[in-house]
Short mmCIF file of C-alpha atoms in Angstrom, two decimals:
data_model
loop_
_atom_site.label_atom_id
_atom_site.label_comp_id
_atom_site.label_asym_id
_atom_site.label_seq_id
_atom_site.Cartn_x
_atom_site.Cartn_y
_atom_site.Cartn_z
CA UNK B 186 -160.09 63.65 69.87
CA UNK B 187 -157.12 64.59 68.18
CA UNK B 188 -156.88 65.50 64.35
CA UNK B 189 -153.68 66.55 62.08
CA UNK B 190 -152.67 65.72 59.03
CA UNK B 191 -149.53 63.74 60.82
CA UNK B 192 -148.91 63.80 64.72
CA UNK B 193 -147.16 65.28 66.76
CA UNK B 194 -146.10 62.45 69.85
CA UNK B 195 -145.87 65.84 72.13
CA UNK B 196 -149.25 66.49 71.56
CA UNK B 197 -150.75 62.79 71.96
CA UNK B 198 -148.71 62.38 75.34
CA UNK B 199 -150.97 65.32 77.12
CA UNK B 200 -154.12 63.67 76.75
CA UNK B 201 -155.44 61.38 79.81
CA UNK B 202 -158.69 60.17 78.28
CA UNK B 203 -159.62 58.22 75.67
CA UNK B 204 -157.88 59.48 72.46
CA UNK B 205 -159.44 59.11 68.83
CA UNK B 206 -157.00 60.04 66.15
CA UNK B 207 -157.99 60.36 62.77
CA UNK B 208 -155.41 60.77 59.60
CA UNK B 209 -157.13 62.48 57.31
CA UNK B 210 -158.20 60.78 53.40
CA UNK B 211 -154.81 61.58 51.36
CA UNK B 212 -157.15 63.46 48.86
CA UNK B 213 -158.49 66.11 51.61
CA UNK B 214 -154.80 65.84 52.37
CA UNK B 215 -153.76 66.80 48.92
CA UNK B 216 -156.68 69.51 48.64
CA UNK B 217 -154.89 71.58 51.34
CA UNK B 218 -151.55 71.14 52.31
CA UNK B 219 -150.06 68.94 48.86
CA UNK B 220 -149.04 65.38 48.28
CA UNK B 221 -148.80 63.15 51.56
CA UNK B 222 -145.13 61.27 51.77
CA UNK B 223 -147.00 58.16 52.97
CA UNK B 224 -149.92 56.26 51.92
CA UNK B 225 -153.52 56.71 53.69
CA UNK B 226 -152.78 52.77 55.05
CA UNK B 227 -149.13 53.19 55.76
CA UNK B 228 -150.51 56.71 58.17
CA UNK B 229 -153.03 54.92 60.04
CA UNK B 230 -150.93 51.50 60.97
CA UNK B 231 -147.82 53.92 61.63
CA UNK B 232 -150.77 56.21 64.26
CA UNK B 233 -151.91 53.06 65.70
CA UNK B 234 -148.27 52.12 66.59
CA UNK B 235 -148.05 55.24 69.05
CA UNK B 236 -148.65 54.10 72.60
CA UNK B 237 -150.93 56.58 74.04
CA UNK B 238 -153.62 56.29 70.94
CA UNK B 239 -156.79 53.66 71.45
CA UNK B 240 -158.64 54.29 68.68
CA UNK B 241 -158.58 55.47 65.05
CA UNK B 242 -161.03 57.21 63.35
CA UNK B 243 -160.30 56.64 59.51
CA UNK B 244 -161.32 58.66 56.32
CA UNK B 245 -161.90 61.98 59.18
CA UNK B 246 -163.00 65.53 57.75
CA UNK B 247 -160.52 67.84 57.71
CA UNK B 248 -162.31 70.35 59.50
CA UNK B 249 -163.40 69.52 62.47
CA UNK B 250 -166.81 70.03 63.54
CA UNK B 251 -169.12 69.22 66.16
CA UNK B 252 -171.01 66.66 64.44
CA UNK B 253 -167.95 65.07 64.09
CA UNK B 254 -166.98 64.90 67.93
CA UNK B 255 -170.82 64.12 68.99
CA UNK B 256 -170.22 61.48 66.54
CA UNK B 257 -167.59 59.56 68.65
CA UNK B 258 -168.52 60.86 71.97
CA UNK B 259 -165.31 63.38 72.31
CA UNK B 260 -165.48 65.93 75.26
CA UNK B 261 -163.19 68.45 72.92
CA UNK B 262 -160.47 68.11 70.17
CA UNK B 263 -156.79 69.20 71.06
CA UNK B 264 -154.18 70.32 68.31
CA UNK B 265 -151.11 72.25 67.93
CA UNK B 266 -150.05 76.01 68.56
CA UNK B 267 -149.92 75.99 64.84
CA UNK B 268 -152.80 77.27 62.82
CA UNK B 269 -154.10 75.34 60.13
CA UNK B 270 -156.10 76.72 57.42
CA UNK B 271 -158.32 75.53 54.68
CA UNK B 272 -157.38 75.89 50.94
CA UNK B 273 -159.85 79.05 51.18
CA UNK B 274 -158.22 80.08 54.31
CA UNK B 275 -160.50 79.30 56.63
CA UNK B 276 -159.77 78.41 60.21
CA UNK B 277 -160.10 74.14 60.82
CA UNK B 278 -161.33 74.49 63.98
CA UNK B 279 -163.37 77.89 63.81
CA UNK B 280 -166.77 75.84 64.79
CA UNK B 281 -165.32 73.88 67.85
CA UNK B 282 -163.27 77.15 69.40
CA UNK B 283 -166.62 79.13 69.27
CA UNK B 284 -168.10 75.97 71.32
CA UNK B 285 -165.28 76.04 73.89
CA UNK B 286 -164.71 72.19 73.10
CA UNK B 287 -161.20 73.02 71.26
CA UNK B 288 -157.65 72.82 73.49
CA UNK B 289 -154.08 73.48 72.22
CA UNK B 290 -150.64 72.15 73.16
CA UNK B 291 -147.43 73.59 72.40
CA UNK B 292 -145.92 72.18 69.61
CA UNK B 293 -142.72 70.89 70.01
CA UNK B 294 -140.01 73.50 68.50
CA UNK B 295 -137.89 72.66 65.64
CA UNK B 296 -139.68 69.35 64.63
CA UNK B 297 -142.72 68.96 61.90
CA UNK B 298 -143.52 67.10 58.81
CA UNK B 299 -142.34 70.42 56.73
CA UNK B 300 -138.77 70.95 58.37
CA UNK B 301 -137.83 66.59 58.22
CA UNK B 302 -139.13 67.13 54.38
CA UNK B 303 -136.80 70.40 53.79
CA UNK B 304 -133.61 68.23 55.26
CA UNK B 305 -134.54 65.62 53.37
CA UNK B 306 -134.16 67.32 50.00
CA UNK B 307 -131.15 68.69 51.42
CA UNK B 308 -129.44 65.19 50.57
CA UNK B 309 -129.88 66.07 46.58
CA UNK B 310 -127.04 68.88 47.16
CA UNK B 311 -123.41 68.50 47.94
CA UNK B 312 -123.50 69.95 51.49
CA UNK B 313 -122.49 66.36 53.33
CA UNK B 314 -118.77 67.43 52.03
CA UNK B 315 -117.49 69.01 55.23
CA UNK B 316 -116.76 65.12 56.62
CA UNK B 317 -112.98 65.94 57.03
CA UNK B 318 -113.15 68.96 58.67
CA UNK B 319 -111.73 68.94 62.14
CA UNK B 320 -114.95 70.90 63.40
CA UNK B 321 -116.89 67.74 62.11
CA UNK B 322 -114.59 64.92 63.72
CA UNK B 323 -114.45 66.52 66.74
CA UNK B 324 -118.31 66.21 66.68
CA UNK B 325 -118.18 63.45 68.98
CA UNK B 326 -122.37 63.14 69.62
CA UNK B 327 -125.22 65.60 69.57
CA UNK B 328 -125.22 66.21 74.08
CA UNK B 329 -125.33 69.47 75.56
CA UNK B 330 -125.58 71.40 72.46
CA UNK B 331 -128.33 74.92 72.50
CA UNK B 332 -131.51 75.29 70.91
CA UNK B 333 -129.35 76.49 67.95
CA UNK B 334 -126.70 74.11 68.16
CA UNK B 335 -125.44 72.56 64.97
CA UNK B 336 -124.66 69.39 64.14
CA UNK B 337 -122.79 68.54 60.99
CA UNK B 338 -124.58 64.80 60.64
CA UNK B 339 -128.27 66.25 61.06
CA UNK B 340 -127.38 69.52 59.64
CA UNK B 341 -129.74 71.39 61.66
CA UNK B 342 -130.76 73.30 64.90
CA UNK B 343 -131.67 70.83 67.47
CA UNK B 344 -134.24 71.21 70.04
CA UNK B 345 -132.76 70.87 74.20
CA UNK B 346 -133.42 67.51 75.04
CA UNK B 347 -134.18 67.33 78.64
CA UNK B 348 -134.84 64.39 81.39
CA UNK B 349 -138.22 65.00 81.83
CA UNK B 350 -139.06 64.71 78.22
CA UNK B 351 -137.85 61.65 77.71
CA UNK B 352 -139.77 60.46 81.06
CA UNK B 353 -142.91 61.64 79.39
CA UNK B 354 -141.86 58.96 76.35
CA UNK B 355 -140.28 56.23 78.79
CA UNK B 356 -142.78 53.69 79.62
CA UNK B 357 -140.95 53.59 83.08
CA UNK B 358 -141.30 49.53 82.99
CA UNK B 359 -138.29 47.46 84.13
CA UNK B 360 -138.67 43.91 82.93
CA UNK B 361 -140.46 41.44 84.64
CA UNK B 362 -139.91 37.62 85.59
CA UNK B 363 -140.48 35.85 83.15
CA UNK B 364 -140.36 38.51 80.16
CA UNK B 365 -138.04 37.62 76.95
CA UNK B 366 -135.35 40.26 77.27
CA UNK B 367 -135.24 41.25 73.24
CA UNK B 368 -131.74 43.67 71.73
CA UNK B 369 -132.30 45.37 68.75
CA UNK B 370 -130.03 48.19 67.45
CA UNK B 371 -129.62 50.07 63.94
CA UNK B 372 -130.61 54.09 63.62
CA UNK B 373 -134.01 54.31 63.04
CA UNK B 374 -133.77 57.11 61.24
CA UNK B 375 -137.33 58.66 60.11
CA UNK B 376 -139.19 56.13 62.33
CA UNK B 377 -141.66 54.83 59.40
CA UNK B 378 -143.83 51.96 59.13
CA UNK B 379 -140.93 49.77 58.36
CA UNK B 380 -139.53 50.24 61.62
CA UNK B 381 -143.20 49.37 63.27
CA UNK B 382 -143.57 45.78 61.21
CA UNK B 383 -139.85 45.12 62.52
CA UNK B 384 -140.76 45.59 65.95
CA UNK B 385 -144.27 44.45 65.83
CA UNK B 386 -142.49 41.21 64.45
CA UNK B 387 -139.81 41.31 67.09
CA UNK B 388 -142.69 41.38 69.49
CA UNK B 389 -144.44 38.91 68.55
CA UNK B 390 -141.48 36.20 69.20
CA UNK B 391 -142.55 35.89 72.85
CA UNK B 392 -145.99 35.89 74.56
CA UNK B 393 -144.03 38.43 77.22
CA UNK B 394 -141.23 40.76 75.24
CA UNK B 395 -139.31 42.93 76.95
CA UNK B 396 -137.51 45.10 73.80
CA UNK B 397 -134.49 47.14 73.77
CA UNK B 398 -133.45 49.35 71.27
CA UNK B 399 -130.39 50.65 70.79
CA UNK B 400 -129.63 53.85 68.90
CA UNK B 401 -126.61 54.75 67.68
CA UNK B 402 -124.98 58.69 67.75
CA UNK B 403 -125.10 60.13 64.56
CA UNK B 404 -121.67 59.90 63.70
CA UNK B 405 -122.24 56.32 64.13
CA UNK B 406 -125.44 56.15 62.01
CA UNK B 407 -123.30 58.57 59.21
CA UNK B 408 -120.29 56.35 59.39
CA UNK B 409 -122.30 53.50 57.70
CA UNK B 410 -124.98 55.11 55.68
CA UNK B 411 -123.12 58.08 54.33
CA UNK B 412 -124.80 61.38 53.13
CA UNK B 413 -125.95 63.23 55.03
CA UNK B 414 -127.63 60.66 57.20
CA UNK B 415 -129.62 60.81 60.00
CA UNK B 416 -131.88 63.01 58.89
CA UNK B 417 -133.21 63.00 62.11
CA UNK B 418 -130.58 63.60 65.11
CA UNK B 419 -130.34 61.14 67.97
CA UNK B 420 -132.39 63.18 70.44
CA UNK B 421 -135.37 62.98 67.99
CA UNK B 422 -135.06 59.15 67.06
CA UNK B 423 -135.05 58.67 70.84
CA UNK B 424 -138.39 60.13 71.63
CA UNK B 425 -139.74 58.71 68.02
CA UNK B 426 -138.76 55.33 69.32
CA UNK B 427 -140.20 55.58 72.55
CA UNK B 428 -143.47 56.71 71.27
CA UNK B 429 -143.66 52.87 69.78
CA UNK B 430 -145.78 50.73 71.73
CA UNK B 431 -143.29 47.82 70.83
CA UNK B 432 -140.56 49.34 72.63
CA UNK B 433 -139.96 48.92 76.02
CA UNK B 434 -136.83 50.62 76.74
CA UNK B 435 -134.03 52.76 74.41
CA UNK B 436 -130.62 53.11 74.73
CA UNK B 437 -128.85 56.26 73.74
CA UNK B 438 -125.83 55.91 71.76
CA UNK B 439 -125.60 51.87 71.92
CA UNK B 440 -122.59 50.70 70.89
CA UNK B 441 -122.47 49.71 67.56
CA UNK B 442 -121.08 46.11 68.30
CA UNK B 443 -123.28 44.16 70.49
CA UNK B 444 -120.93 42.79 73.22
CA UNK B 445 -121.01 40.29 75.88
CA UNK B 446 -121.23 43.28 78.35
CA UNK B 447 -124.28 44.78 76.50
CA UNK B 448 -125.51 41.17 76.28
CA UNK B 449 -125.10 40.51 80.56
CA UNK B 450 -125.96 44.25 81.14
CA UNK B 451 -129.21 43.90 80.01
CA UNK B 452 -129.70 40.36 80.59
CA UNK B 453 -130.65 39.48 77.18
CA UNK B 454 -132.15 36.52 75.93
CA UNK B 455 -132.29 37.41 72.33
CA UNK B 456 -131.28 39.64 69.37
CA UNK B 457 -133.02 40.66 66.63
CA UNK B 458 -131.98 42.27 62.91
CA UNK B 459 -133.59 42.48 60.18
CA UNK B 460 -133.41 41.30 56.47
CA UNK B 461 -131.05 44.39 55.78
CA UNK B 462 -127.16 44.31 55.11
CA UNK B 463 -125.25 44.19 58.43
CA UNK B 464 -122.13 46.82 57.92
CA UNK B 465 -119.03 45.91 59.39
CA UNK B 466 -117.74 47.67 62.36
CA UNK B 467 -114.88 50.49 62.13
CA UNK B 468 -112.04 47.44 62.39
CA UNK B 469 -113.92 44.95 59.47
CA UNK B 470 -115.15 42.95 62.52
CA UNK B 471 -118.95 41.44 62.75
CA UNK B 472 -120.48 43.71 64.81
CA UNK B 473 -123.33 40.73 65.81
CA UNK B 474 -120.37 38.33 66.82
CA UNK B 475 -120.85 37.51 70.48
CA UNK B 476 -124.70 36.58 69.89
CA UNK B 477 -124.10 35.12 67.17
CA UNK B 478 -121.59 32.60 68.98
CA UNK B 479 -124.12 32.49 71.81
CA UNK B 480 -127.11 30.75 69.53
CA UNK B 481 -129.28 34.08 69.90
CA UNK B 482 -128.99 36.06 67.29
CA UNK B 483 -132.60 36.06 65.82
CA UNK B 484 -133.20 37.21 61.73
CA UNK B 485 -136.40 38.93 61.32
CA UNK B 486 -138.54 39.52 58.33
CA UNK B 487 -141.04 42.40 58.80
CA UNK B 488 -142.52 41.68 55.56
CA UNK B 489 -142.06 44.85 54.26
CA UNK B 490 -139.14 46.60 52.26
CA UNK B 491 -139.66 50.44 53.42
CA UNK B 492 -136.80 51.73 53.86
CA UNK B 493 -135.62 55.40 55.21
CA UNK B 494 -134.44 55.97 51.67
CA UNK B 495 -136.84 55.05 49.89
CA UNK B 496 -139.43 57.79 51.81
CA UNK B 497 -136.37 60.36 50.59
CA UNK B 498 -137.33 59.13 47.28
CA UNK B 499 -140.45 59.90 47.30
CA UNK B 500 -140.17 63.24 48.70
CA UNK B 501 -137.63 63.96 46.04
CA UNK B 502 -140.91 62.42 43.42
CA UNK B 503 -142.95 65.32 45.29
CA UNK B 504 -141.19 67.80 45.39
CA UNK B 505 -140.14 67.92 41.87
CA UNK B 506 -143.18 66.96 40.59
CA UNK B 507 -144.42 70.11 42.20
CA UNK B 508 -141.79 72.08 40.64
CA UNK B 509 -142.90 70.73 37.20
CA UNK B 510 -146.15 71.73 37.97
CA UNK B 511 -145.71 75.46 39.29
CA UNK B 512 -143.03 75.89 36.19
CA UNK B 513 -145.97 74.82 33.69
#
């Protein structure tokens, strides 16, 4: 049984059992920690898009007691190194630590709701202005930067990315005969519920999918959304990605025009993009040429229009609604 007011993929990937999640209500939300970015339905479809959850738990208390794990038949409840307290200061989990039915995992450093919601804001400032700086072209992509590396597209320290991290995300699956070999690329910046109904959608276009997504390097992502885009740097959309249980395999810094060598690589039977503009490559060419020529170039709606700017837009609402409010 694992509670938080968003989740951690870190966290959910240490538990071998049976996993109950449960976003809390967005008013017990509100009560103690301020104005969720996404909606109470939006939290729970996006939760039961990670792979390693079976079962969610809606409208949960935010502190956790033991009626509530006796309730759904929970051995313990696991959350992160970080301590969470009620409005009154009172420790969440005081009731289930004295029981001995409470474990902790180390939170994953540099990455929570609070710090993606700080650079966010960020992008109301002029700070994206360093573009032609010779530091910032020679930026080629985000590998074997430190812990307190800095990259001029994310703007921020990045955590080390390491093989066996992402092995904990991989699903380790090579395809299978007869599985539908799907290509989808873009950034997937902020991985949000928009992203999930695209690749739930892309998913369901064969009764065995085998999806691919690539993700381009930042400077690749900043190139054609400008800003100070991705918010999130390419290490982090990888292992957001991953956590999907949609995806079936990522590749890191995919070229931005799918190729017949990308195509044969991978073997692929069909690619996928959604309803949103398709940006020229660096030379004015259609980067979706070659499968477009090939017949297999797929347009899919996910029936929804969330976009990674339009979450910034609400944060933005937030955060300067909350401003009005502590100024009155």
């Amino acid at each position: 049984y694992s509670k938080h007011g968003h989740h951690d993929s870190s966290i959910v990937n240490m538990v071998i059992m049976t996993l109950i999640i449960p976003p809390h209500p967005v008013g017990e939300i509100s009560q103690h920690k301020g104005p969720p970015v996404f909606t109470q339905d939006e939290r729970y479809k996006m939760v039961r898009a990670i792979k390693w959850v079976d079962e969610i738990v809606e409208g949960a208390p935010y502190v956790t007691t033991l009626e509530t794990l006796d309730k759904y038949t929970s051995d313990f409840c696991v959350h992160g190194d970080d301590i969470t307290l009620t409005v009154d200061g009172k420790d969440t989990y005081e009731e289930v630590k004295r029981s001995g039915r409470y474990r902790e995992c180390k939170r994953t450093q540099g990455v929570s709701t609070t710090d993606l919601v700080g650079r966010m804001l960020l992008m109301t400032k002029a700070h994206h202005s360093n573009i032609g700086h010779s530091d910032y072209q020679q930026h080629t992509d985000n590998f074997g930067k430190g812990p307190k590396g800095h990259s001029p597209w994310t703007g921020v320290s990045q955590f080390l990315q390491t093989s066996q991290k992402i092995i904990q995300f991989a699903s380790g699956q090579e395809p299978q005969p007869g599985d539908t070999i799907i290509y989808v690329a873009g950034a997937f910046d902020l991985f949000h519920i928009g992203h999930v109904d695209f690749l739930e959608a892309v998913s369901r276009l064969s009764d065995k999918p085998y999806v691919i997504v690539g993700l381009h390097f930042d400077q690749e992502v900043n190139r054609y959304k400008g800003k100070n885009y991705p918010i999130m740097n390419v290490h982090e959309r990888t292992l957001s990605v991953l956590a999907c249980r949609y995806v079936s395999e990522v590749v890191i810094g995919a070229p931005y025009a799918v190729t017949r060598e990308l195509l044969d690589h991978f073997k692929v039977d069909l690619v996928c993009h959604g309803k949103t503009d398709v940006h020229p490559d660096k030379d004015g060419s259609d980067p979706y040429a070659e499968p477009r020529k090939k017949g297999i170039l797929h347009t899919v709606d996910s029936m929804n229009s969330l976009t990674t700017d339009s979450i910034v837009q609400r944060i933005i609402k937030n955060s300067f609604n909350d401003a009005m409010v502590t100024s009155s």
